[in-house]
XYZ file of N, CA and C in Angstrom:
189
model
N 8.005 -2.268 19.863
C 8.718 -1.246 19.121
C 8.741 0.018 19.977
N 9.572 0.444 20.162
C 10.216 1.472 21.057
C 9.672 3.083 19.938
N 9.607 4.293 20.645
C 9.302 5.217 20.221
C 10.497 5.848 18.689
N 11.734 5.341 19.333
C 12.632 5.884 18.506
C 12.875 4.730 16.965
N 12.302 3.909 16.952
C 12.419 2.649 16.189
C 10.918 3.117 14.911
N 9.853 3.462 16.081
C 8.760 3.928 15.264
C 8.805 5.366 14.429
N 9.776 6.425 15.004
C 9.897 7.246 14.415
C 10.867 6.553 13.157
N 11.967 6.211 12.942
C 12.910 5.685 12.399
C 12.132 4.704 11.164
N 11.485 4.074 11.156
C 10.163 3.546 10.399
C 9.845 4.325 9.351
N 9.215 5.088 10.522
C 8.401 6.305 9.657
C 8.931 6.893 8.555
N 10.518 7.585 8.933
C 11.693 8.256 7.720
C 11.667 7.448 7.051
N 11.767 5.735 7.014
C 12.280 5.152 6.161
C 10.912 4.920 5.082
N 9.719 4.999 5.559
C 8.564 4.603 4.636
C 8.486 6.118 3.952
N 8.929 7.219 4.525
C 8.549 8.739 3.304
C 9.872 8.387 2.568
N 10.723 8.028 2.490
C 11.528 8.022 1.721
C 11.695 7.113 0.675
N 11.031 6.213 1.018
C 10.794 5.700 0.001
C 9.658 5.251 -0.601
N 8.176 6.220 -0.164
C 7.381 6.967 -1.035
C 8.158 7.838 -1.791
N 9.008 8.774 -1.602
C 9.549 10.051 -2.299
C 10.359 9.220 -3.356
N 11.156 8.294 -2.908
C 11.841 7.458 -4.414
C 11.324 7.232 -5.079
N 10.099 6.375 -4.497
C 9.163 5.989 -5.806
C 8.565 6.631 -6.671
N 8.223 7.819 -6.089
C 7.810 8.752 -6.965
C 8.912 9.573 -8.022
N 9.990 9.818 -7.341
C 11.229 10.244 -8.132
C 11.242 9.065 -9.544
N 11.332 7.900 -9.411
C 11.046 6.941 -10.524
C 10.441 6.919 -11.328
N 9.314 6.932 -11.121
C 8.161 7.739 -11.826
C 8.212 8.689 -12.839
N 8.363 9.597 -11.538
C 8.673 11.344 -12.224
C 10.004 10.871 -13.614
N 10.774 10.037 -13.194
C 11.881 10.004 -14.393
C 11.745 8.824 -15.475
N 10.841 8.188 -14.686
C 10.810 7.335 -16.603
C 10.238 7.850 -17.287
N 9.167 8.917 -16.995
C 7.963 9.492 -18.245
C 8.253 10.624 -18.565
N 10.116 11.045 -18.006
C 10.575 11.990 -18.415
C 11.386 12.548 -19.664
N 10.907 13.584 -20.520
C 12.085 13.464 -21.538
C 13.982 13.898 -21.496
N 13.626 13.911 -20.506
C 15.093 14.181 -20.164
C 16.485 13.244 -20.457
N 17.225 13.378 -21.223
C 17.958 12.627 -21.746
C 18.812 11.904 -20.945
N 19.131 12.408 -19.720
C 19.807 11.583 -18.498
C 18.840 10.798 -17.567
N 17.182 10.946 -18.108
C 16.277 10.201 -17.117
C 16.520 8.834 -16.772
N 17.227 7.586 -18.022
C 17.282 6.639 -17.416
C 18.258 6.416 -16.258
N 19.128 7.044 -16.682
C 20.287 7.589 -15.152
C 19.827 7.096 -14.106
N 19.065 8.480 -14.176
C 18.485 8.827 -12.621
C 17.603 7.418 -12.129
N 16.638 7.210 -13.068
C 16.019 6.015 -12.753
C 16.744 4.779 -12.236
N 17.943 4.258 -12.674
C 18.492 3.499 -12.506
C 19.442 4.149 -10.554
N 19.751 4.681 -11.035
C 20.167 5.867 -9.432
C 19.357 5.002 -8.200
N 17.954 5.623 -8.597
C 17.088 5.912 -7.714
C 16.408 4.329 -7.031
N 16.427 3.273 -8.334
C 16.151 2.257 -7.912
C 17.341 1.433 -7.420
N 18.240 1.977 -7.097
C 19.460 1.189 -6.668
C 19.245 1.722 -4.959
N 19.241 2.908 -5.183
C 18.755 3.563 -3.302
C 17.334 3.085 -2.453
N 16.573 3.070 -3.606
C 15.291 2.285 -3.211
C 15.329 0.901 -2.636
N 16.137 0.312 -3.230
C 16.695 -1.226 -3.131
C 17.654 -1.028 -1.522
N 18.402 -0.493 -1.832
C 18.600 -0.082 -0.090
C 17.638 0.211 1.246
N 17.053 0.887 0.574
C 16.120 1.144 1.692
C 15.096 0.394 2.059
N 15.111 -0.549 1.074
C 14.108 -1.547 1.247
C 14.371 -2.439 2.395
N 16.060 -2.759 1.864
C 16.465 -4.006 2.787
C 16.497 -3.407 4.339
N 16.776 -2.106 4.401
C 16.820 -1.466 5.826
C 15.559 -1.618 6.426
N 14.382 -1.258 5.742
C 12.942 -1.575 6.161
C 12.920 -2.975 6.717
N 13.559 -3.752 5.682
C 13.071 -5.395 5.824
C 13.848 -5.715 7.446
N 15.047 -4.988 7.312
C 15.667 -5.365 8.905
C 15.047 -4.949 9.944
N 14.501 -3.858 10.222
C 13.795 -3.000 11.316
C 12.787 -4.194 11.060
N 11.707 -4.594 10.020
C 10.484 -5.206 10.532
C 11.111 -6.903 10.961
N 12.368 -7.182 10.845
C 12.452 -8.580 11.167
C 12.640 -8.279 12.841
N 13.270 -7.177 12.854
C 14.013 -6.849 14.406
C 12.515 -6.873 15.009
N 11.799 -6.382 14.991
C 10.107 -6.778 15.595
C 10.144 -7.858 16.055
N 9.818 -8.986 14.861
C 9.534 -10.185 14.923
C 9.974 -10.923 16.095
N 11.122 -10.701 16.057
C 12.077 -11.638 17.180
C 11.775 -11.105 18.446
N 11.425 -12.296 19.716
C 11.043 -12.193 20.763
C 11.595 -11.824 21.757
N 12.854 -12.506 21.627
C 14.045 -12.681 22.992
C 14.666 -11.103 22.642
């Protein structure tokens, strides 16, 4: 893993600490648009996941 791949990592794991917590923060919220957001947030989360999942497959592979 190259320096710029490890930084690139990195953004992608605070960000989605910070979603998760945004999730959080909005289901135990009384805010009447909270499921919204919740639903929002786990749709971007779900993105970023799969971006994670690509960077750690791109590792894996040798050649």
């Amino acid at each position: 893993m190259n320096l710029q791949d490890w930084i690139l990592q990195g953004k992608i794991e605070s960000k989605i600490q910070i979603t998760m917590n945004l999730i959080e923060r909005y289901k135990h919220s009384d805010d009447p648009h909270a499921s919204l957001m919740v639903i929002a947030y786990e749709h971007g989360l779900q993105d970023l996941m799969e971006i994670y999942e690509a960077i750690q497959r791109k590792e894996v592979i040798p050649f």
